[in-house]
Amino acid sequence: MNEIVKCALLTLLMSVRSRAISQEDRLITNKDNLQPAEEIKLSNYYTLLSAGLTHPLFRDFATSPLFYDGLGINLNASWLRRAENRERIFMIDFGISGHAARVPKSDFIQPGAMAIFGTFSLFYQQLWKLEVLSNSKNNTKIGGAVVLTQHVRANPSLQNNTMGLENFSNLMATVQWTRDVSRTQTKQLNLWLIKPVFKPVKRDLRILFNLGVLNFNYRPGYAYTYDSEIQGMETSPVTWAFSNYKWSLNGYRFRTQVEYVKYLPNGNARSWSYLWESAHAPGKHEPFQMASHRIQYTIYFHTKKR
């Protein structure tokens, strides 16, 4: 009797093990042939490197009522995780530009020296799919973003107010619309002597809009004179520079991006985009206003998919 029981248990264990091995083999075999429902759950991971030409404009009433505009460059690196139902991105951005004041024509007022404007930003955003406004061709997502931006400005013509520092910290509501504009079939144009052939390719048109919900700014009093008391080695340079600064919760900030993305056969992608941004910070005493236009080129490096 004991021998019969042992044989039955051994047979049962072997059958369970063989079934598990067959299921594992089937999963491995079908890994590259996932069903649409399973593909939706997968996320694509990208590392993005971008370079852009920017045209910023600003006015700071704490130093001058004049508008300053100019040209500059922006460089940024991003880490993106994108899926059908959800996506998130973290970005580090650095920009520098040269500006000249818009001085009215006058025989008495002469144009001032060039101003240098530097920015450093951290950006984190997370979005979720809105099923009501999505279909096979359109993907609408909503969510939020956190943006931290530090400005450093230098204008020697302002003498005691040469250096200007301010910080903007914003919690933003976000909506993103993505349209699939892929070419699904091979097309050929008949241009008499030239007959170019266009192969199928995956392409996206993406429009992103960020609206500031909580807008914090860290600005000085009436001017950037930096005339605080210095007590020998006991005074920290950072404490001295920001001694007259105060946090304020006011103003607004907008950010818009229109991007055209073209994917490559190896999973990488490249894109051209236009970015427009506007901010207004009344602060405690004198307001600061700025806007910028940017044309940006981005390379997507597809790092993994899981």
C-alpha positions in Angstrom: 0.0 0.0 0.0 2.8 2.4 0.9 4.5 1.7 -2.4 1.4 2.5 -4.3 1.0 5.9 -2.4 4.7 6.7 -3.1 4.3 6.0 -6.8 1.1 8.1 -7.0 2.8 11.1 -5.3 5.9 10.8 -7.5 3.7 10.7 -10.7 1.7 13.8 -9.5 4.9 15.8 -8.7 6.4 15.0 -12.1 3.2 16.0 -14.0 3.0 19.3 -12.1 6.6 20.1 -12.9 6.3 19.2 -16.5 3.2 21.5 -16.8 5.0 24.4 -15.2 8.0 23.9 -17.6 5.7 23.9 -20.6 3.9 27.1 -19.4 7.3 28.8 -18.9 8.4 27.8 -22.4 5.2 29.0 -23.9 5.6 32.4 -22.1 9.2 32.7 -23.5 8.1 31.7 -26.9 5.3 34.3 -26.9 7.3 37.1 -25.4 7.8 38.8 -28.8 4.2 38.1 -29.9 2.3 39.8 -27.1 -1.4 40.5 -27.4 -2.5 44.1 -27.6 -3.9 44.1 -24.0 -0.4 42.9 -22.8 1.4 45.5 -24.9 -0.5 48.3 -23.2 1.0 47.3 -19.9 4.6 47.6 -21.2 6.6 50.7 -20.7 9.3 52.2 -23.0 12.3 53.8 -21.2 14.1 56.6 -23.0 17.0 58.9 -22.3 16.6 62.2 -24.1 19.2 64.7 -25.1 18.1 68.1 -26.4 19.6 71.3 -27.7 17.6 74.4 -28.6 17.8 78.0 -29.8 15.9 80.3 -27.6 14.6 83.9 -27.8 13.9 85.2 -24.2 12.4 88.5 -23.1 12.2 89.8 -19.6 11.5 92.9 -17.5 12.4 93.4 -13.8 10.9 96.5 -12.2 13.3 96.0 -9.2 16.1 97.2 -11.5 14.7 98.8 -14.6 11.4 99.3 -16.4 13.0 98.4 -19.8 12.4 95.2 -21.7 15.5 93.1 -22.3 15.5 90.6 -25.2 18.1 88.5 -26.9 19.2 85.1 -28.1 20.6 82.1 -26.4 21.0 78.3 -26.2 19.3 75.7 -24.0 20.7 72.2 -23.3 18.8 69.5 -21.3 18.8 65.9 -20.5 15.6 63.9 -19.6 14.6 60.4 -18.5 11.3 59.3 -19.8 9.1 56.3 -19.0 6.2 56.1 -21.4 3.3 53.6 -21.6 -0.2 53.6 -23.2 -1.9 54.4 -19.9 0.8 56.4 -18.0 4.0 58.3 -18.4 6.5 60.2 -16.3 9.6 62.3 -17.1 12.4 64.0 -15.1 14.4 66.7 -16.8 17.4 68.9 -16.1 17.6 72.1 -18.2 20.3 74.7 -18.5 20.2 77.9 -20.6 22.3 81.0 -21.2 21.5 84.0 -23.3 22.7 87.5 -24.1 20.3 90.5 -23.9 20.1 94.1 -24.9 17.7 96.7 -23.6 14.9 98.1 -25.7 15.9 101.8 -25.3 13.8 104.5 -26.9 15.6 106.6 -29.5 17.0 109.6 -27.8 19.9 112.0 -28.0 20.4 111.8 -24.2 19.7 108.2 -23.3 22.4 105.8 -24.6 21.9 102.0 -24.9 23.4 100.1 -21.9 25.8 97.2 -21.9 24.8 93.7 -22.7 23.0 91.7 -20.0 23.7 88.0 -19.4 20.8 85.8 -18.4 21.3 82.2 -17.1 18.6 79.7 -16.1 18.7 76.3 -14.4 15.6 74.2 -14.1 14.4 70.9 -12.7 11.2 69.5 -14.1 9.2 66.4 -13.0 5.9 65.4 -14.6 3.5 62.4 -14.3 0.4 61.8 -16.5 -2.4 59.3 -16.7 -4.6 58.4 -19.7 -8.0 60.0 -20.0 -10.1 57.2 -21.6 -13.0 59.5 -22.5 -10.9 61.5 -24.9 -8.7 58.7 -26.2 -9.0 56.2 -29.1 -6.8 54.2 -31.4 -5.4 57.4 -33.0 -5.6 59.9 -30.1 -4.2 59.6 -26.6 -5.1 62.2 -24.1 -3.4 62.3 -20.7 -3.8 64.6 -17.6 -1.7 65.0 -14.5 0.7 67.4 -12.9 4.2 68.7 -12.9 6.7 70.4 -10.5 9.0 73.0 -11.9 11.9 74.6 -10.0 13.7 77.4 -11.9 16.7 79.5 -10.7 17.6 82.7 -12.6 21.1 84.4 -12.5 21.3 87.8 -14.3 24.3 90.1 -14.7 24.1 93.6 -16.1 27.2 95.8 -15.4 25.4 99.0 -16.6 23.2 98.8 -13.5 26.2 99.3 -11.2 25.2 98.3 -7.6 22.3 96.2 -9.1 24.6 94.3 -11.4 23.6 90.8 -10.2 20.1 89.6 -10.0 18.9 86.3 -8.5 15.4 84.9 -8.3 13.7 81.5 -7.9 10.4 80.3 -9.3 8.8 77.1 -7.9 5.6 76.0 -9.5 3.0 73.2 -9.1 1.3 72.9 -12.4 -1.7 71.1 -13.9 -1.0 69.3 -17.1 -2.9 68.1 -20.2 -1.2 66.3 -23.1 -2.7 65.3 -26.4 -0.9 62.8 -28.7 -2.0 62.1 -32.3 -0.7 59.1 -34.2 0.3 60.3 -37.6 2.2 57.2 -38.7 2.5 56.1 -42.3 1.2 52.6 -42.4 1.7 51.7 -46.0 4.4 52.2 -48.6 3.8 55.2 -50.8 5.5 56.2 -54.1 5.4 59.6 -55.7 5.6 60.0 -59.5 7.7 63.1 -60.1 8.5 62.3 -63.7 12.3 61.5 -63.5 12.3 60.9 -59.8 10.0 58.4 -58.1 10.8 58.5 -54.3 9.4 55.6 -52.2 8.3 56.3 -48.6 8.3 53.3 -46.3 6.0 52.8 -43.3 7.1 54.8 -40.3 5.8 55.5 -36.8 5.2 59.2 -36.1 3.5 61.2 -33.3 2.3 64.7 -33.0 2.3 65.8 -29.3 0.9 69.0 -27.7 1.6 69.6 -24.0 0.2 72.4 -21.9 1.2 73.2 -18.3 -0.7 75.8 -16.2 0.6 77.0 -12.8 -1.7 76.2 -9.9 0.6 77.1 -7.0 3.2 79.8 -8.1 5.9 80.6 -5.6 8.7 83.1 -6.2 11.7 84.0 -4.1 12.6 87.7 -4.7 14.3 90.6 -3.0 12.9 93.9 -1.7 12.9 97.0 -3.9 16.3 96.4 -5.5 19.3 93.9 -5.8 21.7 96.1 -3.8 23.0 93.3 -1.6 23.9 95.7 1.2 23.4 93.3 4.2 25.7 93.4 7.2 28.8 91.2 7.0 30.2 89.9 10.3 33.6 88.6 9.3 33.8 84.8 8.8 30.5 84.3 10.5 28.5 85.5 7.5 27.8 82.8 4.9 27.9 84.1 1.3 24.6 82.4 0.5 23.0 84.0 3.6 24.4 87.4 2.7 23.1 87.2 -1.0 19.6 86.1 0.0 19.2 88.1 3.3 16.6 90.5 1.9 14.7 87.9 -0.1 11.1 86.8 0.7 8.8 84.0 -0.5 5.6 85.0 -2.2 2.6 83.0 -3.5 1.3 85.0 -6.4 1.6 85.5 -10.2 1.2 82.9 -12.9 3.2 80.6 -15.2 2.3 78.9 -18.5 4.3 76.4 -20.5 3.3 75.0 -24.0 5.2 72.5 -26.2 4.3 71.3 -29.7 6.5 68.3 -30.8 6.8 66.2 -33.9 8.4 62.8 -33.2 9.7 60.3 -35.8 10.7 56.8 -34.6 13.5 54.7 -36.0 13.5 51.0 -36.7 15.9 50.4 -33.7 13.4 51.9 -31.2 15.2 55.3 -31.0 13.5 58.5 -32.1 14.2 62.1 -33.0 12.0 65.2 -32.8 11.6 68.9 -33.5 9.6 71.0 -31.1 8.5 74.5 -30.4 8.3 75.7 -26.7 6.6 78.9 -25.4 6.7 79.9 -21.8 5.5 82.9 -19.9 5.7 83.9 -16.2 4.7 86.9 -14.1 5.9 87.2 -10.4 4.6 90.3 -8.5 6.7 89.3 -5.5 6.4 91.4 -2.3 7.3 94.8 -3.9 8.4 94.9 -7.6 7.2 92.5 -10.3 9.2 90.4 -12.7 7.9 89.4 -16.1 9.4 87.0 -18.7 8.5 85.1 -21.9 10.6 82.8 -24.1 10.3 81.1 -27.5 12.4 78.0 -28.3 13.1 75.7 -31.2 14.4 72.4 -30.0 15.9 69.3 -31.5 15.8 66.1 -29.4 17.3 62.6 -29.7 15.4 59.7 -28.0 17.6 56.8 -26.9 15.5 53.7 -26.3 17.1 52.0 -23.3 14.7 49.3 -22.4 11.1 48.0 -22.6 9.4 46.1 -19.8 
